[in-house]
CSV table of C-alpha atoms in Angstrom, one decimal:
chain,number,residue,atom,x,y,z
A,1,MET,CA,-63.0,-102.7,86.8
A,2,LYS,CA,-62.9,-101.1,83.4
A,3,VAL,CA,-61.9,-103.5,80.7
A,4,ILE,CA,-60.9,-102.7,77.1
A,5,VAL,CA,-61.3,-105.5,74.6
A,6,ILE,CA,-59.0,-105.4,71.5
A,7,GLY,CA,-60.5,-107.4,68.7
A,8,ALA,CA,-64.0,-107.5,70.1
A,9,HIS,CA,-65.4,-108.0,66.6
A,10,SER,CA,-64.3,-111.7,66.5
A,11,SER,CA,-66.5,-114.6,67.4
A,12,VAL,CA,-64.8,-115.0,70.7
A,13,GLY,CA,-64.8,-111.2,71.3
A,14,GLU,CA,-68.6,-111.0,71.0
A,15,PHE,CA,-68.9,-113.5,73.8
A,16,VAL,CA,-66.2,-111.7,75.9
A,17,VAL,CA,-68.2,-108.4,75.6
A,18,SER,CA,-71.4,-110.1,76.7
A,19,LYS,CA,-69.7,-111.9,79.6
A,20,LEU,CA,-68.1,-108.7,80.8
A,21,MET,CA,-71.5,-107.1,81.0
A,22,GLU,CA,-73.0,-110.1,82.8
A,23,ASN,CA,-70.2,-110.0,85.4
A,24,GLY,CA,-70.7,-106.2,86.1
A,25,TYR,CA,-67.6,-104.9,84.2
A,26,ILE,CA,-67.5,-101.6,82.3
A,27,SER,CA,-66.2,-102.4,78.9
A,28,CYS,CA,-64.9,-100.8,75.8
A,29,ALA,CA,-65.1,-102.8,72.6
A,30,VAL,CA,-62.4,-102.0,70.1
A,31,ILE,CA,-63.4,-103.0,66.6
A,32,SER,CA,-62.2,-102.7,63.0
A,33,ASP,CA,-65.5,-102.4,61.2
A,34,GLU,CA,-68.0,-99.6,61.7
A,35,ASN,CA,-70.8,-101.9,60.8
A,36,GLN,CA,-70.2,-103.8,64.0
A,37,MET,CA,-70.9,-100.9,66.4
A,38,ASP,CA,-74.6,-101.7,66.9
A,39,LEU,CA,-73.9,-105.4,67.5
A,40,MET,CA,-71.3,-104.5,70.2
A,41,LYS,CA,-73.7,-102.2,72.0
A,42,LYS,CA,-76.4,-105.0,71.9
A,43,ARG,CA,-73.8,-107.4,73.3
A,44,GLY,CA,-73.4,-105.0,76.3
A,45,ALA,CA,-70.3,-102.9,75.5
A,46,THR,CA,-70.3,-99.7,77.5
A,47,GLU,CA,-68.3,-97.9,74.8
A,48,VAL,CA,-67.4,-98.9,71.3
A,49,VAL,CA,-64.3,-97.6,69.5
A,50,LEU,CA,-63.4,-98.0,65.8
A,51,TYR,CA,-59.7,-98.7,65.8
A,52,GLU,CA,-57.3,-96.3,64.0
A,53,GLU,CA,-53.6,-96.3,64.6
A,54,ARG,CA,-53.7,-92.7,65.6
A,55,ILE,CA,-55.8,-93.4,68.7
A,56,LEU,CA,-53.4,-95.9,70.2
A,57,PRO,CA,-51.4,-93.4,72.3
A,58,THR,CA,-54.6,-92.6,74.4
A,59,LEU,CA,-56.7,-95.7,73.8
A,60,PHE,CA,-56.1,-97.3,77.3
A,61,ASN,CA,-56.4,-94.1,79.4
A,62,GLY,CA,-58.8,-94.8,82.3
A,63,TYR,CA,-58.9,-98.6,81.8
A,64,ASP,CA,-57.7,-101.1,84.4
A,65,ALA,CA,-57.4,-104.1,82.2
A,66,ALA,CA,-57.2,-105.3,78.7
A,67,ILE,CA,-58.2,-108.5,76.9
A,68,TYR,CA,-56.3,-108.9,73.7
A,69,LEU,CA,-57.7,-111.3,71.1
A,70,THR,CA,-54.9,-112.1,68.6
A,71,GLY,CA,-55.5,-112.9,65.0
A,72,VAL,CA,-55.9,-116.6,65.6
A,73,ASN,CA,-57.4,-118.5,62.6
A,74,PRO,CA,-60.7,-120.0,64.0
A,75,LYS,CA,-60.2,-123.0,61.8
A,76,ALA,CA,-56.7,-123.6,62.8
A,77,LYS,CA,-56.0,-127.0,64.3
A,78,THR,CA,-53.4,-127.9,66.8
A,79,GLY,CA,-49.9,-127.5,65.3
A,80,ARG,CA,-50.8,-125.4,62.4
A,81,THR,CA,-49.6,-121.9,61.7
A,82,VAL,CA,-51.4,-119.2,63.6
A,83,MET,CA,-51.3,-115.7,62.3
A,84,ILE,CA,-50.4,-113.2,64.9
A,85,ASP,CA,-49.6,-109.6,64.2
A,86,HIS,CA,-46.4,-109.2,66.1
A,87,GLU,CA,-46.0,-105.5,65.6
A,88,SER,CA,-49.6,-104.9,66.8
A,89,VAL,CA,-48.9,-106.9,70.0
A,90,ILE,CA,-45.7,-105.0,70.6
A,91,GLU,CA,-47.3,-101.6,70.2
A,92,THR,CA,-50.4,-102.6,72.2
A,93,VAL,CA,-48.4,-103.9,75.2
A,94,LYS,CA,-46.1,-100.9,75.3
A,95,GLU,CA,-49.0,-98.5,75.2
A,96,ALA,CA,-51.0,-100.4,77.8
A,97,GLU,CA,-48.0,-100.2,80.2
A,98,LYS,CA,-47.5,-96.6,79.5
A,99,GLN,CA,-51.1,-95.7,80.0
A,100,GLY,CA,-51.5,-97.4,83.3
A,101,VAL,CA,-53.2,-100.7,82.5
A,102,LYS,CA,-52.6,-103.3,85.3
A,103,ARG,CA,-54.0,-106.5,83.9
A,104,PHE,CA,-53.4,-107.8,80.4
A,105,VAL,CA,-55.1,-111.1,79.3
A,106,MET,CA,-54.1,-112.3,75.9
A,107,MET,CA,-55.6,-115.1,73.8
A,108,SER,CA,-52.7,-116.8,72.1
A,109,ALA,CA,-52.3,-120.2,70.3
A,110,ILE,CA,-52.3,-123.5,72.0
A,111,MET,CA,-49.1,-124.7,70.3
A,112,ALA,CA,-47.1,-121.5,70.9
A,113,ASN,CA,-44.5,-123.5,72.9
A,114,GLU,CA,-44.0,-126.3,70.5
A,115,ALA,CA,-40.7,-128.0,70.8
A,116,ALA,CA,-37.9,-127.2,68.4
A,117,GLY,CA,-37.8,-129.6,65.5
A,118,ASP,CA,-41.6,-129.9,65.2
A,119,ASP,CA,-42.4,-129.7,61.5
A,120,SER,CA,-45.4,-127.5,62.2
A,121,ARG,CA,-43.4,-125.0,64.1
A,122,GLU,CA,-42.6,-121.6,62.5
A,123,ILE,CA,-40.0,-120.0,64.6
A,124,GLY,CA,-41.2,-116.6,65.8
A,125,ALA,CA,-44.7,-116.9,64.4
A,126,LYS,CA,-46.2,-118.0,67.6
A,127,GLU,CA,-43.7,-117.5,70.5
A,128,MET,CA,-42.8,-113.8,70.1
A,129,PRO,CA,-46.1,-112.2,71.2
A,130,ASP,CA,-46.3,-114.5,74.3
A,131,GLU,CA,-42.6,-113.8,75.2
A,132,LEU,CA,-43.0,-110.1,74.7
A,133,LEU,CA,-45.9,-110.0,77.1
A,134,ARG,CA,-44.1,-112.1,79.7
A,135,GLN,CA,-41.2,-109.6,79.6
A,136,SER,CA,-43.4,-106.6,80.2
A,137,ASN,CA,-44.2,-105.1,83.6
A,138,LEU,CA,-47.9,-105.9,83.2
A,139,THR,CA,-49.6,-108.6,85.3
A,140,TYR,CA,-50.3,-110.9,82.4
A,141,THR,CA,-52.3,-114.0,81.6
A,142,ILE,CA,-51.7,-115.9,78.3
A,143,VAL,CA,-54.4,-118.3,77.4
A,144,GLN,CA,-53.6,-120.8,74.6
A,145,PRO,CA,-56.9,-122.4,73.5
A,146,GLY,CA,-57.6,-125.5,71.5
A,147,ALA,CA,-59.2,-125.4,68.1
A,148,PHE,CA,-62.5,-123.5,68.2
A,149,THR,CA,-65.9,-125.0,67.8
A,150,ASP,CA,-69.4,-123.5,67.4
A,151,LYS,CA,-70.8,-125.7,70.2
A,152,PRO,CA,-72.6,-124.0,73.0
A,153,GLY,CA,-70.4,-123.5,76.0
A,154,ASN,CA,-71.0,-125.7,79.0
A,155,GLY,CA,-68.8,-123.9,81.5
A,156,LYS,CA,-66.4,-126.8,81.9
A,157,ILE,CA,-62.8,-127.0,80.8
A,158,SER,CA,-59.3,-128.6,81.2
A,159,ALA,CA,-56.6,-126.1,81.9
A,160,ALA,CA,-52.9,-126.7,82.6
A,161,GLU,CA,-49.4,-125.4,81.5
A,162,THR,CA,-49.5,-128.3,79.0
A,163,LEU,CA,-52.5,-130.5,78.0
A,164,ASP,CA,-51.7,-134.0,76.9
A,165,SER,CA,-53.6,-134.4,73.7
A,166,ASN,CA,-53.4,-133.6,70.0
A,167,GLU,CA,-57.1,-133.2,69.5
A,168,LEU,CA,-58.0,-130.3,71.8
A,169,GLU,CA,-61.1,-128.2,71.1
A,170,ILE,CA,-63.0,-125.5,73.0
A,171,SER,CA,-66.2,-123.5,72.2
A,172,HIS,CA,-66.1,-119.8,71.5
A,173,GLU,CA,-68.3,-119.2,74.5
A,174,ASP,CA,-66.1,-121.2,76.9
A,175,ILE,CA,-62.9,-119.6,75.9
A,176,ALA,CA,-64.5,-116.2,76.3
A,177,GLU,CA,-65.6,-117.2,79.8
A,178,VAL,CA,-62.0,-118.3,80.6
A,179,LEU,CA,-60.6,-114.9,79.4
A,180,VAL,CA,-63.1,-112.9,81.5
A,181,MET,CA,-62.7,-115.1,84.6
A,182,SER,CA,-58.9,-114.8,84.4
A,183,LEU,CA,-59.1,-111.1,85.0
A,184,GLU,CA,-59.4,-111.5,88.7
A,185,THR,CA,-58.4,-115.0,89.4
A,186,GLU,CA,-55.0,-114.6,91.1
A,187,ALA,CA,-53.9,-118.1,90.3
A,188,ALA,CA,-53.9,-117.1,86.7
A,189,PHE,CA,-51.7,-114.0,87.2
A,190,ASN,CA,-48.4,-114.2,85.3
A,191,LYS,CA,-49.3,-117.6,83.9
A,192,THR,CA,-49.3,-119.1,80.5
A,193,PHE,CA,-51.6,-122.1,80.1
A,194,GLU,CA,-53.5,-124.2,77.6
A,195,VAL,CA,-57.2,-124.7,77.8
A,196,ALA,CA,-59.7,-127.0,76.1
A,197,GLU,CA,-63.1,-128.5,76.8
A,198,GLY,CA,-63.1,-130.7,79.9
A,199,ASP,CA,-64.8,-131.8,83.0
A,200,THR,CA,-63.9,-129.0,85.5
A,201,VAL,CA,-66.0,-125.9,86.2
A,202,ILE,CA,-64.1,-122.9,84.8
A,203,THR,CA,-63.6,-121.0,88.0
A,204,LYS,CA,-62.3,-124.2,89.7
A,205,ALA,CA,-60.0,-125.0,86.8
A,206,LEU,CA,-58.5,-121.5,86.9
A,207,SER,CA,-58.1,-121.5,90.6
A,208,SER,CA,-56.1,-124.7,90.4
A,209,LEU,CA,-53.4,-123.4,88.0
């Protein structure tokens, strides 16, 4: 499977690129800073592309799947505003469909489905990208992680449609593993779920969704 990683320059993206290589995938790292090209190659990217708007109409040609890392603030805690570029998501999903991508895995925000009336909720700021992807014809997976930590990954998580805690965290490495493992775990197809550190091996947690 050939996988394109949008936002590979992020802390999570670097791990995603490495794990794609470790699992035998051919990958294309899409980055925004030319200085990160060498790092992406060292991480194992088969191809590295510097993003420019003009390349979007052909960006996905030849790729089977996409992993989209939204502009989540790595310091954001549960319930706080998350910055997601809606227009970027809309354009990316439309082009992925048009260019033949079959799988689309998106890292979103853990509180994207906060109940109306929650003081921390900003209508549209979190829900729109998720809903847009759900309405597409792509086989999607939307992963809503807890607050990021710099802890080493241990390969164990909790994953469910809703996790019952206000203090959810997950390491960059483990969320990257979740995104990569979601690509071919059928139980994660067309699902939106929250994920945080836990006691269950990642493959088993995803298979139980």
